[in-house]
Each structure stands twice: as C-alpha cells, then as structure tokens.
C-alpha cells in the first residue's frame, strides 16, 4: 500500500461486545461497534473516519434512494489458528467494487482508502471476530449517491462506508432450489455483473414467492430462453458432471464470484478438470436422472460452499445424491476453510494478514 492515510478515529463511548450473544448470530443483523466512512465531493475522497456504528443523517432527496446508484461488496475476516487476523482476497473485492462503480457511473474508490479503511476498522473491532469454527467477521463495503437532487443524472457526491458483522454459516442445511423460468435476475447489456442494489431488489419478489413454495433459493436462468443456468440469488453455482467441475461461464448477467474463482483454482490444482461454459437446464436435469451429475453446490462469501439437495423444475422435484456422500464439494470446502483459518499453507497468497 502506498502512503498512509489520515484516518480520524472516534471511539464508541461504550462497546456492545459484552451484551452481544455470539451463539446467536443471524446473518447481517449484529453490527460491530464501529464503521468506516469516506465522502466524495469535487472529485476527491476525504473526511476518512472510523466512528461509532450508527445512523448517518441524509436528505430524503438523495439520488441513491430515487435512481439506485448504490453498490456494495462482501468479504470476510478470519481469526486464524495462530492468532493472526486475515481477510480473504480483499483485492478481488476491491477490483469488483470499482467495476460495479464504473458501470453505475460512480467514482472509483482508491485502493488505499478501501484497504486502509478495512485495516483501521478491523484494528479497532478485532474483538468482534468470532473464534468458533466456521465463523468470521463479514465486511460490507457500500457506496451510495448523496446528491439531494431529483434530476435524473449521476450524482456528484457519494458516501463510502464499511460495516462489519460477526457471522456464522448462512445456510445450515443442503439447499432446496427452484429453477426460475418466469422472472429474470439480469439481462444482456444490463448490470447483472455489477454488485448493485437493483439486482437484488428485482430478485426479492420472485425469491419471496419461492420461499412460500418451500424453497431456500432460486436458480436464475438466462432472460431470453430460460434454458441456461446462470447463478443463484446470493452465490454462483458449481456442478460435478462426469467427474468434471462445471460452472456457468461469467458473462454480463453473472457475478464474477471470488469464491467461484477460488474453487476453480483449487480444483485445477487438485487435478480435477474444470469447464467454464454455458450449462443448460436440460443437461442438469438429465445428469441428475442418469447419475452423471454427482454434486451441485452454491459458492459464495456469505453462502460459503453449500450443497444443493433438491432441484425443482417446472413443478417437478429432482433429489440429488446425499450430500454426506459428496467428496468433491466436501473436499473443496475443507481445503478452502483450512487456508482461510491458517490450517493449510496459503500457496496462492490469498490471505491478507491484517494483524
Ligand atoms: C448474485 C451473487 N452471485 C454470486 C455471489 C458470490 O460471490 P462471492 O464469491 O464473490 O461472494 C454473490 C455474493 O456474494 C452474489 O450476491
């Protein structure tokens, strides 16, 4: 990192740590004591501050609320076996954040603001990193447009914030998923590859409908034919077909997941053939029926590696093999966890040791 930035530190008068129940951590509901804020105006980022977590005053006219200029990221800090604190591949999230920013006509965040903001926030809230197995501190960068102006144009001012939330596994059981054939998450030429608020907003109604029908997640298909698999609502999708790791290729409608990329690299190193390509719904259904599809899982920072137990398509349910018998996803999940928690060598240099 280049120059050390001037970050104002304002400590919370009282920590909430002692009144937080670390055995009850629903995802994203418990926030650490502090947050990091930076403001963009006149072409520069300034007012860098770590301050007590809490409401940020704003005008109801800010353009993020009206026209949706809002982007975010998600990564995790882990407490390693030797006491080190490590953030997993934050540079990938930094790069993706700025790709999202460019697509949404928002300013890029300088790398030192992103990285030093994380380091400063983790330093002050390190005791919020859980030490239970499978737990971590989820880091949520977010940027939103703050011009109080109702004209439709890119805002001139923005707020960047970093929030952290201690977290355990997002899903506790194998997933029951529905292949969505009516609604779409993203369209060619749109913003599907960006981690922007609207992608999630448009998915909420179809997701709620699926939950009512008893599903945990949706599998999104392409918006033109609904014949090709894209990704899940909060994770990329990976299948094992004929012994090969097969995953939909990243395109303008699919988020380029850090976990997906990590798993591809681990699989290749383990000698498992990898195919990144279009995958049809037909191929998946036939693979389940004829037994050539032996594993299927969701891969994401929050979702981690979660097996898919059941897929529903056009009202028919297809049950996959017992997750307990799946060696590929279990092996990859273990290797990934061991690297993150410092239990296996970090040969790819993925861990950013903050402390
Ligand atoms: C839509 C979507 N796809 C994929 C992912 C997985 O990406 P990553 O592995 O970078 O967390 C996420 C979540 O983070 C997501 O929201």
mmCIF file of C-alpha atoms in Angstrom, residues 81-319:
data_model
loop_
_atom_site.group_PDB
_atom_site.id
_atom_site.type_symbol
_atom_site.label_atom_id
_atom_site.label_comp_id
_atom_site.label_asym_id
_atom_site.label_seq_id
_atom_site.Cartn_x
_atom_site.Cartn_y
_atom_site.Cartn_z
ATOM 1 C CA UNK A 81 -5.212 -20.772 14.351
ATOM 2 C CA UNK A 82 -2.039 -18.838 15.337
ATOM 3 C CA UNK A 83 -3.996 -15.709 16.340
ATOM 4 C CA UNK A 84 -3.396 -13.809 13.084
ATOM 5 C CA UNK A 85 -6.323 -11.904 11.611
ATOM 6 C CA UNK A 86 -6.688 -12.468 7.892
ATOM 7 C CA UNK A 87 -9.009 -11.056 5.246
ATOM 8 C CA UNK A 88 -9.604 -13.382 2.298
ATOM 9 C CA UNK A 89 -8.709 -11.941 -1.130
ATOM 10 C CA UNK A 90 -9.834 -8.327 -0.439
ATOM 11 C CA UNK A 91 -8.136 -7.108 -3.611
ATOM 12 C CA UNK A 92 -10.622 -9.097 -5.696
ATOM 13 C CA UNK A 93 -13.486 -7.357 -3.917
ATOM 14 C CA UNK A 94 -11.751 -4.023 -4.381
ATOM 15 C CA UNK A 95 -11.433 -4.634 -8.138
ATOM 16 C CA UNK A 96 -15.037 -5.783 -8.463
ATOM 17 C CA UNK A 97 -16.251 -2.802 -6.437
ATOM 18 C CA UNK A 98 -14.657 -0.439 -8.915
ATOM 19 C CA UNK A 99 -16.063 -2.411 -11.870
ATOM 20 C CA UNK A 100 -19.507 -2.007 -10.332
ATOM 21 C CA UNK A 101 -18.780 1.707 -9.757
ATOM 22 C CA UNK A 102 -17.799 2.255 -13.395
ATOM 23 C CA UNK A 103 -20.980 0.565 -14.676
ATOM 24 C CA UNK A 104 -23.158 2.619 -12.346
ATOM 25 C CA UNK A 105 -21.461 5.939 -13.248
ATOM 26 C CA UNK A 106 -19.991 6.233 -9.782
ATOM 27 C CA UNK A 107 -16.446 7.298 -8.862
ATOM 28 C CA UNK A 108 -13.802 4.662 -8.245
ATOM 29 C CA UNK A 109 -12.570 4.246 -4.707
ATOM 30 C CA UNK A 110 -8.776 4.490 -4.358
ATOM 31 C CA UNK A 111 -7.179 1.226 -3.285
ATOM 32 C CA UNK A 112 -5.568 2.781 -0.211
ATOM 33 C CA UNK A 113 -8.911 4.099 1.050
ATOM 34 C CA UNK A 114 -10.517 0.670 0.619
ATOM 35 C CA UNK A 115 -7.663 -1.321 2.151
ATOM 36 C CA UNK A 116 -6.595 1.075 4.905
ATOM 37 C CA UNK A 117 -10.236 1.606 5.835
ATOM 38 C CA UNK A 118 -10.604 -2.152 6.328
ATOM 39 C CA UNK A 119 -7.364 -2.350 8.305
ATOM 40 C CA UNK A 120 -8.356 0.556 10.583
ATOM 41 C CA UNK A 121 -11.836 -0.844 11.203
ATOM 42 C CA UNK A 122 -10.570 -4.347 11.912
ATOM 43 C CA UNK A 123 -7.921 -2.969 14.215
ATOM 44 C CA UNK A 124 -10.482 -1.225 16.405
ATOM 45 C CA UNK A 125 -13.111 -4.004 16.245
ATOM 46 C CA UNK A 126 -10.860 -7.080 16.226
ATOM 47 C CA UNK A 127 -12.583 -8.497 19.310
ATOM 48 C CA UNK A 128 -15.723 -8.815 17.192
ATOM 49 C CA UNK A 129 -14.147 -11.559 15.083
ATOM 50 C CA UNK A 130 -15.701 -14.771 16.405
ATOM 51 C CA UNK A 131 -13.416 -17.697 17.092
ATOM 52 C CA UNK A 132 -15.924 -20.530 16.673
ATOM 53 C CA UNK A 133 -15.247 -22.917 13.809
ATOM 54 C CA UNK A 134 -16.944 -21.701 10.605
ATOM 55 C CA UNK A 135 -17.418 -18.154 11.949
ATOM 56 C CA UNK A 136 -15.889 -14.922 10.751
ATOM 57 C CA UNK A 137 -16.394 -11.172 10.578
ATOM 58 C CA UNK A 138 -18.267 -10.257 7.402
ATOM 59 C CA UNK A 139 -17.093 -6.946 5.930
ATOM 60 C CA UNK A 140 -19.622 -4.966 3.899
ATOM 61 C CA UNK A 141 -18.298 -2.050 1.808
ATOM 62 C CA UNK A 142 -21.076 0.096 0.344
ATOM 63 C CA UNK A 143 -21.144 3.273 -1.764
ATOM 64 C CA UNK A 144 -24.214 5.369 -2.452
ATOM 65 C CA UNK A 145 -25.075 8.607 -4.225
ATOM 66 C CA UNK A 146 -25.825 11.528 -1.934
ATOM 67 C CA UNK A 147 -26.757 14.498 -4.134
ATOM 68 C CA UNK A 148 -30.094 15.860 -2.821
ATOM 69 C CA UNK A 149 -31.335 16.348 -6.380
ATOM 70 C CA UNK A 150 -34.312 14.878 -8.207
ATOM 71 C CA UNK A 151 -32.976 15.307 -11.755
ATOM 72 C CA UNK A 152 -32.007 12.032 -13.405
ATOM 73 C CA UNK A 153 -28.234 12.247 -13.636
ATOM 74 C CA UNK A 154 -25.206 10.687 -11.988
ATOM 75 C CA UNK A 155 -24.678 12.213 -8.558
ATOM 76 C CA UNK A 156 -21.670 14.444 -7.897
ATOM 77 C CA UNK A 157 -21.325 13.356 -4.268
ATOM 78 C CA UNK A 158 -21.100 9.912 -2.645
ATOM 79 C CA UNK A 159 -20.590 8.218 0.694
ATOM 80 C CA UNK A 160 -18.437 5.120 1.062
ATOM 81 C CA UNK A 161 -18.924 3.067 4.214
ATOM 82 C CA UNK A 162 -17.512 -0.120 5.674
ATOM 83 C CA UNK A 163 -19.647 -2.075 8.118
ATOM 84 C CA UNK A 164 -18.749 -5.321 9.836
ATOM 85 C CA UNK A 165 -20.985 -8.032 11.217
ATOM 86 C CA UNK A 166 -19.890 -11.211 13.028
ATOM 87 C CA UNK A 167 -21.366 -14.189 11.291
ATOM 88 C CA UNK A 168 -21.689 -17.955 11.167
ATOM 89 C CA UNK A 169 -22.847 -20.226 8.339
ATOM 90 C CA UNK A 170 -25.503 -18.572 6.110
ATOM 91 C CA UNK A 171 -27.226 -21.870 5.335
ATOM 92 C CA UNK A 172 -27.286 -24.766 7.767
ATOM 93 C CA UNK A 173 -28.772 -27.472 5.521
ATOM 94 C CA UNK A 174 -28.498 -28.655 1.934
ATOM 95 C CA UNK A 175 -30.478 -26.287 -0.261
ATOM 96 C CA UNK A 176 -33.822 -26.872 -1.909
ATOM 97 C CA UNK A 177 -33.753 -24.708 -5.012
ATOM 98 C CA UNK A 178 -36.166 -23.865 -7.793
ATOM 99 C CA UNK A 179 -35.110 -23.229 -11.381
ATOM 100 C CA UNK A 180 -36.807 -19.922 -12.210
ATOM 101 C CA UNK A 181 -38.393 -19.845 -15.640
ATOM 102 C CA UNK A 182 -40.590 -16.762 -15.444
ATOM 103 C CA UNK A 183 -38.700 -13.915 -13.766
ATOM 104 C CA UNK A 184 -35.112 -12.930 -14.568
ATOM 105 C CA UNK A 185 -32.332 -11.511 -12.409
ATOM 106 C CA UNK A 186 -30.281 -9.892 -15.169
ATOM 107 C CA UNK A 187 -30.326 -9.204 -18.890
ATOM 108 C CA UNK A 188 -27.627 -8.943 -21.558
ATOM 109 C CA UNK A 189 -26.233 -5.439 -21.639
ATOM 110 C CA UNK A 190 -27.601 -4.740 -18.178
ATOM 111 C CA UNK A 191 -25.953 -4.623 -14.776
ATOM 112 C CA UNK A 192 -26.022 -8.273 -13.671
ATOM 113 C CA UNK A 193 -22.233 -8.463 -13.322
ATOM 114 C CA UNK A 194 -22.222 -5.449 -11.007
ATOM 115 C CA UNK A 195 -22.917 -5.791 -7.313
ATOM 116 C CA UNK A 196 -25.547 -3.096 -7.373
ATOM 117 C CA UNK A 197 -28.640 -2.749 -5.209
ATOM 118 C CA UNK A 198 -31.182 -3.022 -8.035
ATOM 119 C CA UNK A 199 -30.106 -6.550 -8.966
ATOM 120 C CA UNK A 200 -31.110 -7.674 -5.505
ATOM 121 C CA UNK A 201 -34.249 -5.513 -5.379
ATOM 122 C CA UNK A 202 -35.662 -7.139 -8.513
ATOM 123 C CA UNK A 203 -34.947 -10.603 -7.157
ATOM 124 C CA UNK A 204 -36.846 -10.132 -3.888
ATOM 125 C CA UNK A 205 -40.374 -10.771 -5.155
ATOM 126 C CA UNK A 206 -39.526 -13.979 -7.083
ATOM 127 C CA UNK A 207 -37.432 -15.089 -4.094
ATOM 128 C CA UNK A 208 -40.320 -14.481 -1.689
ATOM 129 C CA UNK A 209 -42.628 -16.494 -3.969
ATOM 130 C CA UNK A 210 -40.113 -19.354 -3.982
ATOM 131 C CA UNK A 211 -39.790 -19.255 -0.191
ATOM 132 C CA UNK A 212 -43.600 -19.503 0.074
ATOM 133 C CA UNK A 213 -43.357 -22.666 -2.033
ATOM 134 C CA UNK A 214 -40.790 -24.091 0.413
ATOM 135 C CA UNK A 215 -37.528 -23.323 -1.422
ATOM 136 C CA UNK A 216 -34.335 -21.834 0.031
ATOM 137 C CA UNK A 217 -33.049 -20.223 -3.153
ATOM 138 C CA UNK A 218 -33.651 -19.702 -6.828
ATOM 139 C CA UNK A 219 -31.530 -20.810 -9.740
ATOM 140 C CA UNK A 220 -31.687 -17.990 -12.258
ATOM 141 C CA UNK A 221 -31.774 -18.801 -15.947
ATOM 142 C CA UNK A 222 -30.963 -16.625 -18.969
ATOM 143 C CA UNK A 223 -33.521 -13.931 -19.711
ATOM 144 C CA UNK A 224 -34.035 -14.854 -23.377
ATOM 145 C CA UNK A 225 -34.738 -18.587 -23.403
ATOM 146 C CA UNK A 226 -34.741 -19.638 -19.714
ATOM 147 C CA UNK A 227 -32.825 -22.675 -20.954
ATOM 148 C CA UNK A 228 -29.405 -21.906 -19.493
ATOM 149 C CA UNK A 229 -28.324 -21.804 -15.862
ATOM 150 C CA UNK A 230 -26.837 -18.520 -14.649
ATOM 151 C CA UNK A 231 -26.390 -18.374 -10.870
ATOM 152 C CA UNK A 232 -28.239 -18.418 -7.558
ATOM 153 C CA UNK A 233 -29.529 -15.372 -5.691
ATOM 154 C CA UNK A 234 -26.521 -14.958 -3.425
ATOM 155 C CA UNK A 235 -23.981 -17.368 -4.870
ATOM 156 C CA UNK A 236 -22.518 -18.866 -8.023
ATOM 157 C CA UNK A 237 -23.367 -22.433 -8.957
ATOM 158 C CA UNK A 238 -20.952 -25.294 -9.480
ATOM 159 C CA UNK A 239 -21.791 -28.825 -10.635
ATOM 160 C CA UNK A 240 -19.787 -32.013 -10.903
ATOM 161 C CA UNK A 241 -20.717 -33.781 -14.129
ATOM 162 C CA UNK A 242 -18.839 -36.862 -15.354
ATOM 163 C CA UNK A 243 -16.123 -36.122 -12.782
ATOM 164 C CA UNK A 244 -15.562 -32.596 -14.114
ATOM 165 C CA UNK A 245 -16.212 -29.394 -12.226
ATOM 166 C CA UNK A 246 -18.621 -27.467 -14.446
ATOM 167 C CA UNK A 247 -19.756 -23.902 -13.797
ATOM 168 C CA UNK A 248 -21.626 -21.362 -15.921
ATOM 169 C CA UNK A 249 -19.144 -19.013 -17.545
ATOM 170 C CA UNK A 250 -19.090 -15.464 -16.264
ATOM 171 C CA UNK A 251 -20.924 -13.091 -18.573
ATOM 172 C CA UNK A 252 -22.621 -9.704 -18.344
ATOM 173 C CA UNK A 253 -25.507 -11.284 -16.446
ATOM 174 C CA UNK A 254 -23.486 -13.247 -13.902
ATOM 175 C CA UNK A 255 -21.488 -12.016 -10.911
ATOM 176 C CA UNK A 256 -17.803 -12.917 -11.165
ATOM 177 C CA UNK A 257 -17.628 -14.541 -7.724
ATOM 178 C CA UNK A 258 -14.451 -14.594 -5.690
ATOM 179 C CA UNK A 259 -15.391 -17.960 -4.179
ATOM 180 C CA UNK A 260 -16.105 -19.386 -7.640
ATOM 181 C CA UNK A 261 -12.691 -18.239 -8.884
ATOM 182 C CA UNK A 262 -11.005 -19.624 -5.765
ATOM 183 C CA UNK A 263 -12.678 -23.017 -6.157
ATOM 184 C CA UNK A 264 -11.731 -23.210 -9.834
ATOM 185 C CA UNK A 265 -8.096 -22.640 -8.916
ATOM 186 C CA UNK A 266 -8.201 -25.198 -6.096
ATOM 187 C CA UNK A 267 -9.869 -27.789 -8.330
ATOM 188 C CA UNK A 268 -7.313 -27.312 -11.099
ATOM 189 C CA UNK A 269 -4.506 -27.695 -8.575
ATOM 190 C CA UNK A 270 -6.112 -30.902 -7.295
ATOM 191 C CA UNK A 271 -6.169 -32.243 -10.873
ATOM 192 C CA UNK A 272 -9.951 -32.008 -11.270
ATOM 193 C CA UNK A 273 -10.865 -30.970 -14.841
ATOM 194 C CA UNK A 274 -12.743 -27.648 -14.888
ATOM 195 C CA UNK A 275 -15.167 -26.414 -17.531
ATOM 196 C CA UNK A 276 -16.474 -22.841 -17.543
ATOM 197 C CA UNK A 277 -19.224 -22.812 -20.134
ATOM 198 C CA UNK A 278 -22.908 -22.478 -20.709
ATOM 199 C CA UNK A 279 -24.879 -25.196 -18.931
ATOM 200 C CA UNK A 280 -28.399 -25.962 -19.991
ATOM 201 C CA UNK A 281 -31.175 -26.838 -17.577
ATOM 202 C CA UNK A 282 -31.680 -29.953 -19.709
ATOM 203 C CA UNK A 283 -28.095 -31.087 -19.080
ATOM 204 C CA UNK A 284 -28.528 -30.675 -15.324
ATOM 205 C CA UNK A 285 -31.860 -32.489 -15.174
ATOM 206 C CA UNK A 286 -30.634 -35.327 -17.397
ATOM 207 C CA UNK A 287 -27.451 -35.534 -15.310
ATOM 208 C CA UNK A 288 -29.487 -35.988 -12.140
ATOM 209 C CA UNK A 289 -31.660 -38.606 -13.826
ATOM 210 C CA UNK A 290 -28.836 -40.656 -15.341
ATOM 211 C CA UNK A 291 -26.456 -40.260 -12.401
ATOM 212 C CA UNK A 292 -23.689 -38.378 -14.272
ATOM 213 C CA UNK A 293 -24.290 -35.291 -12.108
ATOM 214 C CA UNK A 294 -22.805 -36.282 -8.767
ATOM 215 C CA UNK A 295 -22.511 -32.963 -6.942
ATOM 216 C CA UNK A 296 -24.013 -29.491 -7.056
ATOM 217 C CA UNK A 297 -23.327 -26.600 -4.742
ATOM 218 C CA UNK A 298 -23.669 -22.886 -4.215
ATOM 219 C CA UNK A 299 -20.416 -20.960 -3.782
ATOM 220 C CA UNK A 300 -20.190 -17.507 -2.260
ATOM 221 C CA UNK A 301 -18.620 -15.494 0.528
ATOM 222 C CA UNK A 302 -21.759 -15.497 2.643
ATOM 223 C CA UNK A 303 -23.112 -18.809 1.335
ATOM 224 C CA UNK A 304 -19.657 -20.473 1.574
ATOM 225 C CA UNK A 305 -19.839 -23.928 -0.085
ATOM 226 C CA UNK A 306 -23.386 -25.179 0.438
ATOM 227 C CA UNK A 307 -24.587 -28.414 -1.158
ATOM 228 C CA UNK A 308 -27.786 -28.419 -3.189
ATOM 229 C CA UNK A 309 -30.015 -31.255 -2.061
ATOM 230 C CA UNK A 310 -33.021 -30.824 -4.306
ATOM 231 C CA UNK A 311 -33.781 -29.001 -7.559
ATOM 232 C CA UNK A 312 -37.293 -28.226 -8.729
ATOM 233 C CA UNK A 313 -38.014 -27.578 -12.405
ATOM 234 C CA UNK A 314 -41.428 -26.862 -13.886
ATOM 235 C CA UNK A 315 -43.125 -28.245 -10.797
ATOM 236 C CA UNK A 316 -41.152 -31.497 -10.693
ATOM 237 C CA UNK A 317 -38.683 -32.207 -7.879
ATOM 238 C CA UNK A 318 -35.325 -33.845 -8.529
ATOM 239 C CA UNK A 319 -33.464 -35.166 -5.494
#
